[in-house]
Amino acid sequence: MSRRTWVLINSAVLLLCLLGLWQAVVSLKHLPAYMLPGPTLVAVAIEERFPSLMKSLLITAEEAGGGLLASIIVGMTVAMVFAQWTWLRQLVYPYTILLQTVPIVAVAPLIINWVGPGLIAVSTVTFVICLAPIIANTTQGLISVDDNLIHLFVMHKATPAQILFKLRLPNSLPNLFTGIRISAGISVIGGLTGELFAGSAQVGEGGLGYAITYANNQMETSYMFALVLAATLLGFSFFFIVMFLEWMALHNWHESKRADVGE
Amino acid sequence: MVNVPEVVLQSVDKRYRTGAAALEGISFEVERGEFVAFLGPSGCGKSTLLRLVSGLSAATSGSVRVNGMTPDNARELMSFIFQDSTLMPWRTVAENVGLSLELEHAAPPLRSERVDRMLNLVGLTHVARRYPRELSGGMKMRVSIARALASRPRILLLDEPFAALDEMTRDRMNEELLRLYEEQKWTVLFVTHSVAEAVFLSTRIVILSSNPGRIAHDVAVDLPWPRTAEIRDSLVFEQTVTGVSRLLRGVMQA
């Protein structure tokens, strides 16, 4: 049996033990379901309300994913502009760092006020919190190019566009993916936060954040657990997708993706 | 046709932005086909000198001519080899070697033919599809040389290219470089801080003094050609190394 399979089996056993312990505590202490439902009740809630759970999950995935994607496109563009014009970078860069420290909970109502409630507003909230890590990391990667490589390009009469796309951009890929990984993690938080403020056009319909507020008001604690689980899974799948893309882009050449590390 | 020297520097001064003089009153000529080594204490401006010739940096005063042209206009004639191999890790060996042709938008068939030839020249055909991280230091340096040769330069500028290699690899690289030099007849400007390397490789050694960098000595190296590894064991090699070392010591004490 390979080491990897062994680790997987151990993790699965640990998970089962924890679930068992949880169920035991709930059953032995006779805790009411609205305080702490057992895993079986949560499972029942998932099964009974699976369609609406999936619907909420997809809505949030769309909002968070859309915001994340927009932040990657805009963030990369801004970083490339920064890399081309140093004076502009020096002028504007401090403000992009400021962007990172803006408390999103305070700004979200404003954004919704401007954009109007709904998918676009929630995506915008996500976009705002995802943008700074992308800009900061990509800019770093674009400007930290070996001086001699730049000299080499200059000696061979490379145009500024060639230096940007053939040298700076590939050089920044590891940093870009670091930024995307950070942003992917917080994009789900952005989506949920946005939904808490934006609410929904129809009662009972909406993303995970909206559904969590709703379930909380209705004291449907077991469904709340199901929603939290769904939100966690969503964040995890974003992270996993980014890790996969990163591996695809870097495994051939980048030191951090060496296949033989630790073997 | 008037025979223009390949590289001419006339009373060249170079000051840093701080105002400190890096090079002062540098004048020399390099004829086509010469292999000139530049020796000197660290900080004497040897590397700065190469950058002036390459056009990567401009002289504060005086004139630099390459084949009668300004360095900027003579860029096609020159290739620069740096101290590190400076390969792009995201490109395969072949893609690294083909860089200059790619930047010039050379047709793909020409590009791959030339890349194959260069890899063959440095004996790296078998690693063409590998990435730099998979290569040893010596192999990376050979890729770097192949890349420099791909644009078919007449003049090679080498800035301590083998300084980071172990001694055995370094000796072997020296021999390979000479084999290529005798075959391709470039003009070579080679910066090093190893006397033995300078003596083994060059037809002429220029010794610089520091603070500010000035030419202290300009000596011809009269060792027979072709130069093989055995030359290092000969008496005349020993004597030349001793002589040049003495000159260098004199410069460093001054």
Tab-separated table of C-alpha atoms in Angstrom, chain A residues 34-171:
chain	number	residue	atom	x	y	z
A	34	TYR	CA	-31.840	24.143	17.609
A	35	MET	CA	-28.742	24.369	19.853
A	36	LEU	CA	-26.615	21.632	18.313
A	37	PRO	CA	-28.063	19.125	15.859
A	38	GLY	CA	-26.224	15.830	15.478
A	39	PRO	CA	-24.585	14.811	12.211
A	40	THR	CA	-27.549	12.576	11.362
A	41	LEU	CA	-29.948	15.526	11.578
A	42	VAL	CA	-27.621	17.589	9.411
A	43	ALA	CA	-27.528	14.741	6.903
A	44	VAL	CA	-31.323	14.625	6.900
A	45	ALA	CA	-31.461	18.396	6.343
A	46	ILE	CA	-29.067	18.068	3.418
A	47	GLU	CA	-31.112	15.300	1.877
A	48	GLU	CA	-34.512	16.963	2.334
A	49	ARG	CA	-33.467	20.360	1.076
A	50	PHE	CA	-30.883	19.283	-1.426
A	51	PRO	CA	-32.360	21.221	-4.419
A	52	SER	CA	-32.491	24.570	-2.619
A	53	LEU	CA	-29.102	23.923	-1.042
A	54	MET	CA	-27.578	23.319	-4.484
A	55	LYS	CA	-29.348	26.362	-5.846
A	56	SER	CA	-27.876	28.579	-3.115
A	57	LEU	CA	-24.473	26.997	-3.625
A	58	LEU	CA	-24.543	27.694	-7.360
A	59	ILE	CA	-25.666	31.290	-6.882
A	60	THR	CA	-22.806	31.976	-4.471
A	61	ALA	CA	-20.354	30.108	-6.712
A	62	GLU	CA	-21.400	32.341	-9.584
A	63	GLU	CA	-21.123	35.541	-7.537
A	64	ALA	CA	-17.818	34.691	-5.875
A	65	GLY	CA	-16.362	33.148	-9.044
A	66	GLY	CA	-17.409	36.144	-11.155
A	67	GLY	CA	-15.881	38.603	-8.690
A	68	LEU	CA	-12.689	36.550	-8.479
A	69	LEU	CA	-12.366	36.289	-12.252
A	70	ALA	CA	-12.924	40.034	-12.665
A	71	SER	CA	-10.303	40.747	-9.990
A	72	ILE	CA	-7.778	38.533	-11.805
A	73	ILE	CA	-8.348	40.279	-15.139
A	74	VAL	CA	-8.354	43.807	-13.716
A	75	GLY	CA	-5.555	43.033	-11.232
A	76	MET	CA	-3.244	41.675	-13.921
A	77	THR	CA	-3.952	44.621	-16.179
A	78	VAL	CA	-3.217	47.118	-13.403
A	79	ALA	CA	-0.026	45.228	-12.485
A	80	MET	CA	1.159	45.307	-16.111
A	81	VAL	CA	0.525	49.050	-16.286
A	82	PHE	CA	2.480	49.425	-13.018
A	83	ALA	CA	5.357	47.392	-14.449
A	84	GLN	CA	5.529	49.538	-17.600
A	85	TRP	CA	5.407	52.925	-15.906
A	86	THR	CA	7.393	53.151	-12.698
A	87	TRP	CA	6.288	56.684	-11.878
A	88	LEU	CA	2.634	55.646	-12.099
A	89	ARG	CA	3.314	52.673	-9.841
A	90	GLN	CA	5.002	54.870	-7.254
A	91	LEU	CA	2.083	57.267	-7.411
A	92	VAL	CA	-0.791	54.789	-7.210
A	93	TYR	CA	0.592	51.667	-5.516
A	94	PRO	CA	0.150	52.907	-1.921
A	95	TYR	CA	-3.556	53.352	-2.605
A	96	THR	CA	-3.940	49.768	-3.780
A	97	ILE	CA	-2.481	48.662	-0.455
A	98	LEU	CA	-5.045	50.890	1.216
A	99	LEU	CA	-7.667	48.923	-0.724
A	100	GLN	CA	-6.598	45.863	1.228
A	101	THR	CA	-7.259	47.507	4.575
A	102	VAL	CA	-10.721	48.865	3.745
A	103	PRO	CA	-13.215	47.061	6.023
A	104	ILE	CA	-15.457	45.343	3.517
A	105	VAL	CA	-18.348	45.093	5.995
A	106	ALA	CA	-18.483	48.882	6.041
A	107	VAL	CA	-18.207	49.289	2.283
A	108	ALA	CA	-20.564	46.507	1.197
A	109	PRO	CA	-23.768	48.494	1.979
A	110	LEU	CA	-22.376	51.413	-0.029
A	111	ILE	CA	-21.639	49.219	-3.034
A	112	ILE	CA	-25.120	47.731	-2.880
A	113	ASN	CA	-26.503	51.225	-2.600
A	114	TRP	CA	-24.700	52.179	-5.823
A	115	VAL	CA	-25.056	48.998	-7.862
A	116	GLY	CA	-28.453	47.864	-6.596
A	117	PRO	CA	-29.056	44.520	-4.880
A	118	GLY	CA	-28.440	41.273	-6.710
A	119	LEU	CA	-25.751	39.205	-8.335
A	120	ILE	CA	-23.750	42.128	-9.704
A	121	ALA	CA	-23.568	43.830	-6.308
A	122	VAL	CA	-22.339	40.687	-4.579
A	123	SER	CA	-19.766	40.083	-7.315
A	124	THR	CA	-18.604	43.661	-6.912
A	125	VAL	CA	-18.076	43.192	-3.177
A	126	THR	CA	-16.057	40.032	-3.927
A	127	PHE	CA	-14.117	41.858	-6.616
A	128	VAL	CA	-13.128	44.642	-4.219
A	129	ILE	CA	-11.644	42.344	-1.593
A	130	CYS	CA	-9.964	40.042	-4.141
A	131	LEU	CA	-8.275	42.804	-6.120
A	132	ALA	CA	-5.437	43.909	-3.823
A	133	PRO	CA	-3.691	40.507	-3.406
A	134	ILE	CA	-3.685	40.027	-7.185
A	135	ILE	CA	-2.252	43.482	-7.895
A	136	ALA	CA	0.374	43.278	-5.136
A	137	ASN	CA	1.655	39.817	-5.997
A	138	THR	CA	1.592	40.178	-9.766
A	139	THR	CA	3.350	43.553	-9.660
A	140	GLN	CA	6.054	42.041	-7.486
A	141	GLY	CA	6.575	39.228	-9.994
A	142	LEU	CA	6.593	41.567	-12.984
A	143	ILE	CA	9.226	43.900	-11.565
A	144	SER	CA	11.551	41.371	-9.935
A	145	VAL	CA	13.166	40.218	-13.154
A	146	ASP	CA	16.915	39.488	-13.293
A	147	ASP	CA	18.602	42.677	-14.573
A	148	ASN	CA	20.833	40.669	-16.890
A	149	LEU	CA	17.817	39.082	-18.567
A	150	ILE	CA	16.520	42.581	-19.291
A	151	HIS	CA	19.962	43.491	-20.655
A	152	LEU	CA	19.882	40.395	-22.825
A	153	PHE	CA	16.522	41.394	-24.268
A	154	VAL	CA	17.727	44.960	-24.821
A	155	MET	CA	20.896	43.731	-26.552
A	156	HIS	CA	18.710	41.790	-28.959
A	157	LYS	CA	16.587	44.868	-29.634
A	158	ALA	CA	13.454	43.569	-27.944
A	159	THR	CA	10.428	45.883	-27.995
A	160	PRO	CA	8.791	46.892	-24.684
A	161	ALA	CA	5.917	44.558	-25.554
A	162	GLN	CA	8.317	41.644	-26.034
A	163	ILE	CA	9.944	42.369	-22.685
A	164	LEU	CA	6.527	42.464	-21.028
A	165	PHE	CA	5.012	39.350	-22.580
A	166	LYS	CA	8.047	37.136	-23.092
A	167	LEU	CA	9.944	38.050	-19.939
A	168	ARG	CA	8.012	39.855	-17.216
A	169	LEU	CA	4.738	38.001	-17.540
A	170	PRO	CA	6.116	34.438	-17.405
A	171	ASN	CA	8.433	35.561	-14.607
